[in-house]
Amino acid sequence: MNHIYRLLWNSSLGAWVAVSELAKSSGKKSSIKASASIFVLISGVSLLSFNTNAYSVAGADSCADTNTKIGIGQDAQACQADTVAIGVNSKSLATNAIAIGKAATANGVNNISFGSGAQTGNVASVVADGTPLNGGSQIAIGTNAKTDTAGSIAIGYNSATGVSQNFGIALGGYAQALGNSSIAIGRRAQSTGTNSTAIGARQTVANAGGATAIGSNTTASGFESLAVGAGRGNDASTISTVASGRQSVAMGASSKATSTSAIAVGTESIAAGENGIAIGTGAQAAAKDTISIGTGNVVTGQGSGAIGDPTTITGTGTYSLGNNNGTIDAHETGVFGNNNILNGEIIGVRVVGNTNTVSSDNAIVLGNENTATSLNSSVLGNYNTVSGEGGVAIGRENTVSGTRAVSIGTNSEATAEQTISIGHLTQATGLGATAVGWSATASNTQSTALGVGANSSGQNASALGTFSTASGSGSIAAGNSSLASGGLSTAVGSLSRATGNLSVALGAALANKNNSVALGALSDTNTNATQQSSATLNGLTYGDFAGQVSDVGMQVSIGAVGRERQIKNVGSGEISALSTDAINGSQLHATNSVLGNFANSIETTLGGNAVLNPNGSICND
């Protein structure tokens, strides 16, 4: 091959011609180095719009004697009209083709091959609508750059487009655009799917239809997927950002979207479930229809979601909104707040607040630092504890350990089954007991305490009123500071006291004997009831009295010694041998009238000195 060329004006051709210095020429001369000559030929307008004449350099093989072609270099071939071949073994084999560089080949209409070993092919194909393509209009620029199909472009060292795919664009060393209308930009970028795009250095791959991979060491392998990120190494083992699911999206360093319609956004985020969404550093959505938004959230339960900082959800249909809610194995559950703990595979839980602990199905907790460990429990407030099934706690620092028990207030307790405790420091500890009021206590079965300091300790007893006490079984104390300590006793009224069994005290009275009744303020039953079957008066004995009492407490007291009372408005009672009715004043008046008339009649009948004394006796004066 000649190494020194000269440009000579050929007046007959009307153009400049590059020839060896050893060849003779005529006309205007201009010596120039071969490299500069080649540059002029490549970039000059005369090269692109030359006259209809052939040009060749000594040592070049121009295939045939056709016009409008240029061949420069040892064994260079410019074989068709309007072709250019420059370089050792360069070949321009189709109309309007250009091959520049050692062993460069342009084998298609309007093809351009630029660079050592650069190749453009001539593979005919048919596009989707049936239109045939002749394999032309290709561009290969760079050492060993290679294209084969219509409209393809390869620019860069060892870059290539597909051998049977059209309109690919590969830009960068080892870049490969192997799919129809695919684009690969960057060193070792690879796009193999139809309409796919790979942009980035190293192992950036888009190998599915419509896939897009942007960033180094990024892979988009799912149909119409999008991967945007960056890897950390230089080989395939360090490929990190991956969108392999159909229509998936992965954005962020080392992010992965591996299932259909999955979305992973953030460094090391993973969306592995169908329709899964993972957004945030280290976020994971590993099951179908899951959502993981925030740093370090991991969601593996289908249909579940976590929004906030590190929370792990393994249960299905569960959502967590907040930070540091630990590992949630619960199903069909909602957690809204921070630092909550849900233990075990429980179901149907609702938590709103912070630092709550729940260990049972269907629990509802609203507030902070509450504990619900029983089935169907409900908590509203702060620092409450519910361990009884179906228990309810409302307020602050309440304790519910009884089944279906209720505690409302502060520091109140409902510790037995079906108990109710309402107020501050109230306690309902007996089965079915009810305590309402500050410091009220109902400690026995079915006992009731209503009022400040009310205390019902008897079975089925009721204490109603401030500091009322019902300690007897079945007793009732109603009134401030009232006391019913006898079995089945009743004390009604402030300061009333019924201490005997079956006793009744109404008002500020004392019924302190069994079966006794004290009526009215300061009344008492301190004296005993006595049996009266007969009576002797003035030497006369009256007997066969009906209605004998059986016990010293069988009495009704309406007063006390020194505080006697009259009984007013007493209806007339029956007068008979068996009657136990009370006799009112009118009845006694009638009796006394008869006796008076009888005495007067005797006095009259006796006559003489007979005298009727005031006590009813008759004497002889």
Coordinates of C-alpha atoms in Angstrom, one line a residue:
M1 CA 0.0 0.0 0.0
N2 CA 1.3 3.5 -0.7
H3 CA 1.8 5.6 2.4
I4 CA 2.3 9.0 0.7
Y5 CA -0.5 10.7 -1.3
R6 CA -0.8 13.9 -3.3
L7 CA -4.0 15.8 -4.3
L8 CA -4.0 16.6 -8.0
W9 CA -6.5 18.7 -9.9
N10 CA -7.9 16.7 -12.8
S11 CA -9.2 19.3 -15.3
S12 CA -10.9 16.7 -17.4
L13 CA -12.8 15.3 -14.4
G14 CA -13.3 18.7 -12.8
A15 CA -12.3 17.4 -9.4
W16 CA -9.4 16.8 -7.0
V17 CA -7.9 13.3 -7.1
A18 CA -5.7 11.7 -4.4
V19 CA -2.8 9.7 -6.0
S20 CA 0.5 8.2 -5.0
E21 CA 3.5 10.5 -5.1
L22 CA 4.9 8.0 -7.5
A23 CA 2.2 8.7 -10.1
K24 CA 2.4 11.4 -12.6
S25 CA 0.0 14.3 -12.8
S26 CA -0.8 17.5 -14.5
G27 CA -2.4 20.8 -13.5
K28 CA -2.5 22.4 -10.1
K29 CA -0.7 20.4 -7.4
S30 CA -0.9 20.4 -3.6
S31 CA 1.1 17.9 -1.5
I32 CA -0.4 16.7 1.7
K33 CA 0.0 13.8 4.0
A34 CA -2.2 10.8 3.4
S35 CA -4.1 11.2 6.7
A36 CA -5.0 14.8 5.9
S37 CA -6.1 13.7 2.4
I38 CA -8.4 11.1 3.9
F39 CA -9.9 13.7 6.2
V40 CA -10.6 16.0 3.3
L41 CA -12.2 13.3 1.4
I42 CA -14.4 12.3 4.3
S43 CA -15.5 15.7 5.4
G44 CA -15.5 17.7 2.2
V45 CA -18.6 18.5 0.4
S46 CA -17.0 17.2 -2.8
L47 CA -17.0 13.7 -1.2
L48 CA -20.7 13.7 -0.4
S49 CA -21.8 15.4 -3.7
F50 CA -19.2 14.4 -6.1
N51 CA -19.6 14.3 -9.9
T52 CA -20.6 11.3 -11.7
N53 CA -17.1 9.9 -12.2
A54 CA -15.1 7.1 -10.5
Y55 CA -12.1 7.8 -8.3
S56 CA -9.5 5.3 -7.1
V57 CA -6.1 5.4 -5.5
A58 CA -3.3 3.2 -6.6
G59 CA -3.6 -0.2 -4.9
A60 CA -7.3 0.1 -4.5
D61 CA -9.7 -2.4 -6.0
S62 CA -12.8 -0.7 -7.2
C63 CA -14.7 -3.9 -8.1
A64 CA -16.0 -2.6 -11.4
D65 CA -15.6 0.4 -13.6
T66 CA -18.7 2.3 -12.5
N67 CA -19.0 6.0 -12.0
T68 CA -19.5 8.0 -8.8
K69 CA -17.4 5.9 -6.4
I70 CA -14.3 6.4 -4.3
G71 CA -11.9 3.6 -3.2
I72 CA -8.8 4.4 -1.2
G73 CA -6.5 1.8 0.5
Q74 CA -5.1 -1.6 -0.2
D75 CA -7.9 -3.9 -1.4
A76 CA -10.5 -1.3 -0.7
Q77 CA -13.7 -2.0 -2.6
A78 CA -16.3 0.6 -3.7
C79 CA -18.5 -1.7 -5.7
Q80 CA -21.7 0.3 -6.3
A81 CA -22.7 3.7 -7.5
D82 CA -22.1 6.6 -5.2
T83 CA -20.0 4.5 -2.7
V84 CA -16.9 5.3 -0.7
A85 CA -14.4 2.8 0.7
I86 CA -11.4 4.2 2.5
G87 CA -9.0 1.9 4.3
V88 CA -7.2 -1.4 4.0
N89 CA -9.7 -4.1 3.0
S90 CA -12.6 -1.6 3.4
K91 CA -15.7 -2.5 1.5
S92 CA -18.6 -0.4 0.3
L93 CA -20.9 -2.9 -1.3
A94 CA -24.3 -1.0 -1.8
T95 CA -25.5 2.2 -3.4
N96 CA -24.7 5.3 -1.4
A97 CA -22.7 3.3 1.1
I98 CA -19.7 4.6 3.0
A99 CA -17.0 2.4 4.6
I100 CA -14.1 4.1 6.3
G101 CA -11.5 2.2 8.3
K102 CA -9.4 -0.9 8.1
A103 CA -11.7 -3.8 7.1
A104 CA -14.7 -1.6 7.5
T105 CA -17.8 -2.9 5.6
A106 CA -20.9 -1.1 4.4
N107 CA -23.2 -3.7 2.9
G108 CA -26.5 -1.9 2.6
V109 CA -28.0 1.0 0.7
N110 CA -27.2 4.3 2.4
N111 CA -25.1 2.5 5.1
I112 CA -22.2 4.1 6.9
S113 CA -19.4 2.1 8.5
F114 CA -16.7 4.1 10.2
G115 CA -13.9 2.5 12.1
S116 CA -11.6 -0.5 12.1
G117 CA -13.7 -3.6 11.5
A118 CA -16.9 -1.6 11.6
Q119 CA -19.7 -3.4 9.7
T120 CA -23.2 -2.6 8.4
G121 CA -25.1 -5.5 6.9
N122 CA -27.9 -5.9 4.5
V123 CA -30.4 -8.2 6.2
A124 CA -33.8 -7.8 4.6
S125 CA -36.9 -8.0 7.0
V126 CA -40.5 -7.2 7.2
V127 CA -42.0 -5.0 9.9
A128 CA -45.3 -5.6 11.8
D129 CA -47.6 -4.1 9.2
G130 CA -46.0 -6.2 6.4
T131 CA -43.8 -3.5 4.9
P132 CA -40.5 -5.0 3.6
L133 CA -37.2 -3.4 4.5
N134 CA -34.1 -3.7 2.5
G135 CA -31.6 -3.5 5.4
G136 CA -30.2 -0.1 4.5
S137 CA -29.7 3.2 6.2
Q138 CA -27.5 1.7 8.9
I139 CA -24.6 3.4 10.8
A140 CA -21.7 1.7 12.5
I141 CA -19.1 3.9 14.0
G142 CA -16.2 2.6 16.1
T143 CA -13.8 -0.4 16.1
N144 CA -15.7 -3.6 15.4
A145 CA -19.1 -1.7 15.6
K146 CA -21.7 -3.8 13.9
T147 CA -25.2 -3.4 12.5
D148 CA -27.2 -5.8 10.2
T149 CA -30.7 -4.4 9.9
A150 CA -32.5 -1.4 8.5
G151 CA -32.2 1.9 10.4
S152 CA -29.9 0.5 13.0
I153 CA -27.1 2.6 14.6
A154 CA -24.0 1.2 16.5
I155 CA -21.5 3.7 17.8
G156 CA -18.6 2.6 20.0
Y157 CA -16.0 -0.1 20.4
N158 CA -17.6 -3.5 19.7
S159 CA -21.1 -2.0 19.8
A160 CA -23.7 -3.9 18.0
T161 CA -27.4 -4.1 17.0
G162 CA -29.5 -7.2 16.3
V163 CA -28.9 -9.4 13.3
S164 CA -32.6 -9.7 12.6
Q165 CA -34.1 -6.6 14.4
N166 CA -34.6 -3.2 12.9
F167 CA -34.0 0.4 14.0
G168 CA -31.8 -0.5 17.0
I169 CA -29.4 2.1 18.5
A170 CA -26.3 1.0 20.4
L171 CA -24.1 3.7 21.8
G172 CA -21.0 2.9 23.8
G173 CA -18.3 0.3 24.1
Y174 CA -19.8 -3.2 23.9
A175 CA -23.2 -1.7 23.9
Q176 CA -25.8 -4.0 22.2
A177 CA -29.2 -3.0 20.9
L178 CA -30.6 -6.4 19.9
G179 CA -34.3 -5.8 19.9
N180 CA -36.6 -4.1 17.4
S181 CA -36.4 -0.3 17.8
S182 CA -34.3 -0.9 21.0
I183 CA -31.8 1.6 22.4
A184 CA -28.6 0.7 24.4
I185 CA -26.5 3.6 25.6
G186 CA -23.4 3.1 27.7
R187 CA -20.5 0.7 28.1
R188 CA -21.9 -2.9 28.0
A189 CA -25.5 -1.6 28.0
Q190 CA -27.8 -4.2 26.4
S191 CA -31.4 -3.9 25.1
T192 CA -32.8 -7.1 23.7
G193 CA -36.5 -6.5 23.9
T194 CA -38.7 -4.8 21.3
N195 CA -38.8 -1.1 22.0
S196 CA -36.6 -1.6 25.0
T197 CA -34.1 1.0 26.3
A198 CA -30.9 0.4 28.3
I199 CA -29.0 3.5 29.4
G200 CA -26.0 3.1 31.7
A201 CA -22.5 1.7 32.1
R202 CA -21.6 -1.9 32.9
Q203 CA -24.3 -4.6 33.1
T204 CA -27.3 -2.4 32.2
V205 CA -29.8 -4.7 30.5
A206 CA -33.3 -4.2 29.1
N207 CA -34.3 -7.6 27.8
A208 CA -38.1 -7.5 27.5
G209 CA -40.5 -5.7 25.3
G210 CA -41.0 -2.0 26.2
A211 CA -38.5 -2.4 29.1
T212 CA -36.4 0.5 30.2
A213 CA -33.2 0.2 32.3
I214 CA -31.4 3.4 33.4
G215 CA -28.2 3.3 35.4
S216 CA -25.2 1.1 35.8
N217 CA -25.7 -2.5 36.6
T218 CA -29.4 -2.2 36.1
T219 CA -31.8 -4.8 34.7
A220 CA -35.3 -4.4 33.3
S221 CA -36.4 -7.8 32.3
G222 CA -40.2 -7.6 32.6
F223 CA -42.5 -6.5 29.8
E224 CA -42.8 -2.7 29.8
S225 CA -40.8 -2.6 33.1
L226 CA -38.7 0.3 34.3
A227 CA -35.5 0.1 36.2
V228 CA -33.7 3.2 37.3
G229 CA -30.7 3.0 39.7
A230 CA -27.1 2.2 40.0
G231 CA -25.0 -0.9 41.0
R232 CA -21.8 -1.1 43.0
G233 CA -19.6 -3.4 41.0
N234 CA -18.2 -4.1 37.6
D235 CA -19.6 -7.5 36.7
A236 CA -22.9 -9.4 36.4
S237 CA -22.7 -10.7 40.0
T238 CA -23.2 -7.2 41.3
I239 CA -26.2 -6.3 39.2
S240 CA -28.6 -4.7 41.7
T241 CA -31.4 -2.6 40.3
V242 CA -33.8 -5.0 38.7
A243 CA -37.3 -4.7 37.2
S244 CA -38.1 -8.2 36.1
G245 CA -41.8 -8.2 36.5
R246 CA -44.2 -7.4 33.7
Q247 CA -44.9 -3.6 33.8
S248 CA -42.8 -3.3 37.0
V249 CA -40.8 -0.3 38.1
A250 CA -37.6 -0.3 40.1
M251 CA -36.0 3.0 41.0
G252 CA -33.0 3.4 43.3
A253 CA -29.7 1.8 43.9
S254 CA -30.1 -2.0 44.3
S255 CA -33.9 -1.8 44.1
K256 CA -35.8 -4.8 42.7
A257 CA -39.3 -5.1 41.3
T258 CA -39.6 -8.8 40.4
S259 CA -43.4 -9.3 39.9
T260 CA -46.1 -8.1 37.6
S261 CA -47.0 -4.4 38.1
A262 CA -44.6 -4.2 41.1
I263 CA -43.1 -0.9 42.1
A264 CA -39.8 -0.5 44.1
V265 CA -38.5 3.0 44.7
G266 CA -35.6 3.6 47.0
T267 CA -32.2 2.2 47.8
E268 CA -32.4 -1.6 48.2
S269 CA -36.2 -1.5 48.1
I270 CA -37.8 -4.8 46.9
A271 CA -41.3 -5.3 45.4
A272 CA -41.6 -9.1 44.9
G273 CA -45.3 -9.5 45.0
E274 CA -47.8 -8.9 42.2
N275 CA -49.0 -5.2 42.4
G276 CA -46.7 -4.7 45.3
I277 CA -45.4 -1.2 46.2
A278 CA -42.1 -0.7 48.1
I279 CA -41.0 2.9 48.6
G280 CA -38.1 3.8 50.8
T281 CA -34.6 2.6 51.8
G282 CA -34.8 -1.1 52.4
A283 CA -38.5 -1.3 52.1
Q284 CA -39.9 -4.7 51.0
A285 CA -43.3 -5.6 49.6
A286 CA -43.0 -9.4 49.2
A287 CA -46.5 -10.6 48.6
K288 CA -49.4 -9.8 46.3
D289 CA -51.1 -6.5 46.7
T290 CA -48.8 -5.3 49.5
I291 CA -47.6 -1.8 50.3
S292 CA -44.4 -0.9 52.1
I293 CA -43.5 2.7 52.4
G294 CA -40.7 3.9 54.7
T295 CA -37.3 2.9 55.8
G296 CA -36.8 -0.8 56.5
N297 CA -40.5 -1.9 56.3
V298 CA -41.0 -5.5 55.4
V299 CA -44.4 -6.7 54.3
T300 CA -44.8 -10.4 53.5
G301 CA -48.5 -10.9 54.1
Q302 CA -50.9 -10.7 51.1
G303 CA -52.9 -7.5 50.9
S304 CA -51.1 -5.9 53.8
G305 CA -49.3 -2.6 54.1
A306 CA -46.8 -0.7 56.2
I307 CA -46.2 3.0 56.2
G308 CA -43.5 4.5 58.4
D309 CA -40.2 3.3 59.7
P310 CA -39.1 -0.3 60.5
T311 CA -42.2 -2.5 60.8
T312 CA -42.6 -6.1 59.6
I313 CA -46.0 -7.5 58.7
T314 CA -46.4 -11.2 58.0
G315 CA -50.2 -11.3 58.4
T316 CA -52.7 -11.0 55.6
G317 CA -54.9 -8.0 55.2
T318 CA -53.1 -6.0 57.8
Y319 CA -52.0 -2.3 57.8
S320 CA -49.6 -0.4 59.9
L321 CA -49.3 3.4 59.8
G322 CA -46.5 4.6 62.1
N323 CA -43.0 3.8 63.3
N324 CA -41.4 0.9 65.0
N325 CA -44.4 -1.3 65.4
G326 CA -42.2 -4.4 65.5
T327 CA -43.3 -7.6 63.8
I328 CA -47.0 -8.0 63.2
D329 CA -48.2 -11.5 62.5
A330 CA -51.9 -10.5 62.9
H331 CA -54.4 -10.8 60.1
E332 CA -57.1 -8.4 59.0
T333 CA -55.7 -5.8 61.5
G334 CA -55.1 -2.1 61.5
V335 CA -52.4 -0.3 63.5
F336 CA -52.1 3.5 63.6
G337 CA -49.3 4.8 65.8
N338 CA -45.8 4.1 67.0
N339 CA -44.0 1.4 69.1
N340 CA -47.1 -0.8 69.3
I341 CA -46.7 -4.6 69.9
L342 CA -49.1 -7.2 68.5
N343 CA -48.3 -10.8 69.7
G344 CA -49.1 -13.9 67.7
E345 CA -51.3 -14.5 64.7
I346 CA -54.3 -12.7 66.1
I347 CA -57.2 -11.6 63.9
G348 CA -59.4 -8.4 63.5
V349 CA -57.4 -6.1 65.8
R350 CA -57.6 -2.3 65.7
V351 CA -55.0 -0.1 67.4
V352 CA -54.8 3.7 67.4
G353 CA -52.1 5.2 69.5
N354 CA -48.6 4.5 70.8
T355 CA -46.9 1.8 72.8
N356 CA -49.9 -0.4 73.1
T357 CA -49.7 -4.2 73.5
V358 CA -52.3 -6.5 72.1
S359 CA -52.4 -10.3 72.3
S360 CA -56.0 -11.3 71.4
D361 CA -58.4 -11.5 68.5
N362 CA -60.9 -8.7 67.7
A363 CA -59.4 -6.3 70.2
I364 CA -59.9 -2.6 69.8
V365 CA -57.4 -0.2 71.5
L366 CA -57.5 3.6 71.3
G367 CA -54.9 5.4 73.3
N368 CA -51.4 5.0 74.7
E369 CA -49.6 2.3 76.7
N370 CA -52.6 0.1 77.0
T371 CA -52.6 -3.7 77.2
A372 CA -55.3 -5.9 75.8
T373 CA -54.7 -9.7 76.1
S374 CA -58.2 -11.1 75.9
L375 CA -60.6 -12.0 73.1
N376 CA -63.0 -9.2 72.0
S377 CA -61.6 -6.7 74.4
S378 CA -62.0 -2.9 74.0
V379 CA -59.8 -0.2 75.5
L380 CA -60.1 3.6 75.2
G381 CA -57.6 5.8 77.1
N382 CA -54.2 5.4 78.5
Y383 CA -52.4 2.9 80.7
N384 CA -55.4 0.5 80.9
T385 CA -55.1 -3.3 81.1
V386 CA -57.8 -5.7 79.9
S387 CA -57.3 -9.4 80.3
G388 CA -60.9 -10.6 80.6
E389 CA -62.7 -11.8 77.5
G390 CA -65.0 -9.2 76.1
G391 CA -63.7 -6.7 78.7
V392 CA -64.0 -2.9 78.3
A393 CA -61.8 -0.3 79.8
I394 CA -62.4 3.4 79.3
G395 CA -60.2 6.1 81.0
R396 CA -56.8 5.9 82.6
E397 CA -55.0 3.1 84.5
N398 CA -58.1 0.9 84.8
T399 CA -57.9 -2.9 85.2
V400 CA -60.4 -5.4 83.7
S401 CA -59.7 -9.0 84.3
G402 CA -63.2 -10.4 84.5
T403 CA -65.0 -11.8 81.5
R404 CA -67.3 -9.2 79.9
A405 CA -66.4 -6.8 82.6
V406 CA -66.4 -3.0 82.3
S407 CA -64.2 -0.4 84.0
I408 CA -64.7 3.3 83.3
G409 CA -62.8 6.0 85.0
T410 CA -59.3 6.2 86.6
N411 CA -57.6 3.5 88.6
S412 CA -60.8 1.5 88.7
E413 CA -61.0 -2.3 88.7
A414 CA -63.5 -4.8 87.3
T415 CA -61.9 -8.2 88.2
A416 CA -64.8 -10.6 88.2
E417 CA -67.1 -11.9 85.5
Q418 CA -69.7 -9.4 84.2
T419 CA -68.7 -6.7 86.7
I420 CA -69.0 -3.0 86.2
S421 CA -66.7 -0.4 87.8
I422 CA -67.2 3.3 87.1
G423 CA -65.3 6.1 88.8
H424 CA -62.0 6.8 90.4
L425 CA -60.5 4.0 92.5
T426 CA -63.7 2.0 92.2
Q427 CA -63.6 -1.8 92.6
A428 CA -66.0 -4.4 91.4
T429 CA -64.6 -7.7 92.4
G430 CA -67.6 -9.9 92.9
L431 CA -69.3 -11.9 90.2
G432 CA -71.7 -9.6 88.5
A433 CA -71.0 -6.8 90.9
T434 CA -71.4 -3.1 90.1
A435 CA -69.4 -0.2 91.7
V436 CA -70.1 3.4 90.7
G437 CA -68.5 6.4 92.4
W438 CA -65.2 7.5 93.8
S439 CA -63.7 4.6 95.9
A440 CA -66.9 2.6 95.7
T441 CA -66.4 -1.1 96.3
A442 CA -68.7 -4.0 95.3
S443 CA -66.9 -7.2 96.5
N444 CA -69.4 -9.9 96.5
T445 CA -71.6 -11.8 94.1
Q446 CA -74.2 -9.5 92.5
S447 CA -73.4 -6.7 94.9
T448 CA -74.0 -3.1 94.1
A449 CA -72.2 0.0 95.4
L450 CA -73.3 3.4 94.2
G451 CA -71.8 6.6 95.6
V452 CA -68.6 8.0 96.9
G453 CA -67.0 5.4 99.3
A454 CA -70.0 3.1 99.0
N455 CA -69.2 -0.4 100.1
S456 CA -71.2 -3.5 99.2
S457 CA -69.6 -6.6 100.6
G458 CA -72.7 -8.8 101.1
Q459 CA -73.9 -11.2 98.5
N460 CA -76.7 -9.6 96.4
A461 CA -76.3 -6.5 98.7
S462 CA -76.7 -2.9 97.6
A463 CA -75.1 0.2 99.1
L464 CA -76.5 3.4 97.7
G465 CA -75.2 6.7 98.8
T466 CA -72.0 8.3 100.0
F467 CA -70.1 6.0 102.4
S468 CA -73.1 3.7 102.5
T469 CA -72.3 0.1 103.6
A470 CA -74.3 -3.1 102.8
S471 CA -72.4 -6.0 104.3
G472 CA -75.3 -8.4 105.0
S473 CA -76.3 -10.9 102.5
G474 CA -79.2 -9.4 100.4
S475 CA -79.1 -6.2 102.4
I476 CA -79.9 -2.7 101.2
A477 CA -78.3 0.5 102.5
A478 CA -79.6 3.6 100.9
G479 CA -78.5 7.0 102.1
N480 CA -75.4 8.8 103.2
S481 CA -73.4 6.8 105.8
S482 CA -76.2 4.2 106.0
L483 CA -75.5 0.7 107.2
A484 CA -77.2 -2.6 106.5
S485 CA -75.1 -5.3 108.1
G486 CA -77.8 -7.8 108.9
G487 CA -78.8 -10.5 106.5
L488 CA -81.7 -9.2 104.3
S489 CA -81.7 -6.0 106.3
T490 CA -82.7 -2.6 105.0
A491 CA -81.4 0.8 106.0
V492 CA -83.0 3.8 104.3
G493 CA -81.9 7.3 105.0
S494 CA -78.8 9.1 106.1
L495 CA -77.2 7.5 109.2
S496 CA -79.8 4.8 109.2
R497 CA -78.6 1.4 110.6
A498 CA -80.1 -2.0 110.2
T499 CA -77.8 -4.4 112.0
G500 CA -80.2 -7.2 112.8
N501 CA -81.1 -9.9 110.3
L502 CA -84.3 -9.0 108.5
S503 CA -84.3 -5.6 110.3
V504 CA -85.5 -2.3 108.8
A505 CA -84.3 1.1 109.7
L506 CA -86.0 4.1 108.1
G507 CA -84.5 7.5 108.7
A508 CA -81.7 8.1 111.1
A509 CA -82.9 5.1 113.0
L510 CA -81.4 1.9 114.6
A511 CA -82.8 -1.5 114.0
N512 CA -80.4 -3.6 116.0
K513 CA -82.4 -6.7 116.6
N514 CA -83.3 -9.5 114.3
N515 CA -86.7 -8.8 112.6
S516 CA -86.9 -5.4 114.2
V517 CA -88.2 -2.2 112.6
A518 CA -87.1 1.3 113.6
L519 CA -89.1 4.2 112.1
G520 CA -88.0 7.8 112.2
A521 CA -84.9 9.8 113.2
L522 CA -83.3 8.6 116.4
S523 CA -85.7 5.7 116.8
D524 CA -84.2 2.5 118.0
T525 CA -85.0 -1.1 119.0
N526 CA -82.9 -1.3 122.1
T527 CA -85.7 -2.7 124.2
N528 CA -87.0 -6.3 123.7
A529 CA -90.4 -7.3 122.4
T530 CA -92.2 -9.5 125.1
Q531 CA -94.8 -12.2 124.9
Q532 CA -98.2 -11.1 126.4
S533 CA -100.8 -13.9 126.5
S534 CA -102.6 -12.5 129.6
A535 CA -102.7 -9.5 131.9
T536 CA -103.8 -8.9 135.6
L537 CA -105.1 -5.6 136.6
N538 CA -106.6 -4.7 140.0
G539 CA -106.9 -8.2 140.8
L540 CA -108.6 -9.1 137.6
T541 CA -106.9 -11.3 135.0
Y542 CA -107.4 -11.0 131.3
G543 CA -106.1 -13.7 129.1
D544 CA -106.2 -15.6 125.8
F545 CA -104.5 -12.7 124.0
A546 CA -103.9 -13.4 120.3
G547 CA -100.7 -12.6 118.3
Q548 CA -97.9 -13.6 120.6
V549 CA -94.4 -12.5 119.4
S550 CA -91.7 -15.1 118.9
D551 CA -88.6 -13.1 119.3
V552 CA -87.3 -10.1 121.2
G553 CA -86.8 -8.3 117.9
M554 CA -90.3 -8.7 116.7
Q555 CA -91.1 -5.1 117.2
V556 CA -91.7 -1.8 115.5
S557 CA -90.2 1.2 117.2
I558 CA -91.1 4.8 116.3
G559 CA -89.0 6.4 118.9
A560 CA -86.7 5.7 121.8
V561 CA -86.7 6.1 125.6
G562 CA -87.2 9.8 126.2
R563 CA -88.0 10.3 122.5
E564 CA -91.4 8.7 122.3
R565 CA -93.8 9.4 119.5
Q566 CA -97.5 9.2 119.0
I567 CA -99.0 7.2 116.2
K568 CA -101.5 9.4 114.4
N569 CA -104.3 8.6 111.9
V570 CA -104.6 4.9 112.9
G571 CA -107.6 3.2 111.3
S572 CA -110.0 1.4 113.6
G573 CA -108.9 -2.2 114.0
E574 CA -110.9 -5.4 114.3
I575 CA -112.1 -6.2 117.8
S576 CA -112.4 -9.9 118.1
A577 CA -110.8 -12.8 120.1
L578 CA -108.3 -13.4 117.3
S579 CA -107.7 -9.9 116.1
T580 CA -104.2 -8.5 116.2
D581 CA -105.2 -5.1 114.7
A582 CA -104.2 -1.9 116.4
I583 CA -107.0 -0.2 118.2
N584 CA -107.3 3.6 117.8
G585 CA -108.5 6.2 120.3
S586 CA -112.1 6.2 119.1
Q587 CA -112.4 2.5 119.7
L588 CA -111.0 2.8 123.2
H589 CA -113.4 5.8 123.8
A590 CA -116.3 3.6 122.9
T591 CA -115.2 0.9 125.3
N592 CA -114.6 3.3 128.1
S593 CA -118.1 4.9 127.5
V594 CA -119.7 1.5 127.9
L595 CA -117.8 0.7 131.0
G596 CA -118.7 4.1 132.4
N597 CA -122.3 3.7 131.7
F598 CA -122.2 0.2 133.3
A599 CA -120.5 1.6 136.4
N600 CA -123.1 4.4 136.7
S601 CA -125.9 1.9 136.3
I602 CA -124.5 -0.3 139.1
E603 CA -124.2 2.8 141.3
T604 CA -127.7 3.8 140.6
T605 CA -129.0 0.3 141.1
L606 CA -127.3 -0.1 144.4
G607 CA -128.4 3.3 145.6
G608 CA -127.8 4.4 149.2
N609 CA -124.3 5.0 150.0
A610 CA -122.8 3.4 146.8
V611 CA -120.1 5.5 145.3
L612 CA -118.4 5.1 141.8
N613 CA -114.7 5.8 142.1
P614 CA -112.6 7.3 139.3
N615 CA -110.9 4.0 138.6
G616 CA -114.3 2.4 138.0
S617 CA -114.6 0.7 141.3
I618 CA -117.8 1.0 143.5
C619 CA -117.7 1.4 147.2
N620 CA -120.1 2.0 150.0
D621 CA -119.4 5.4 151.5

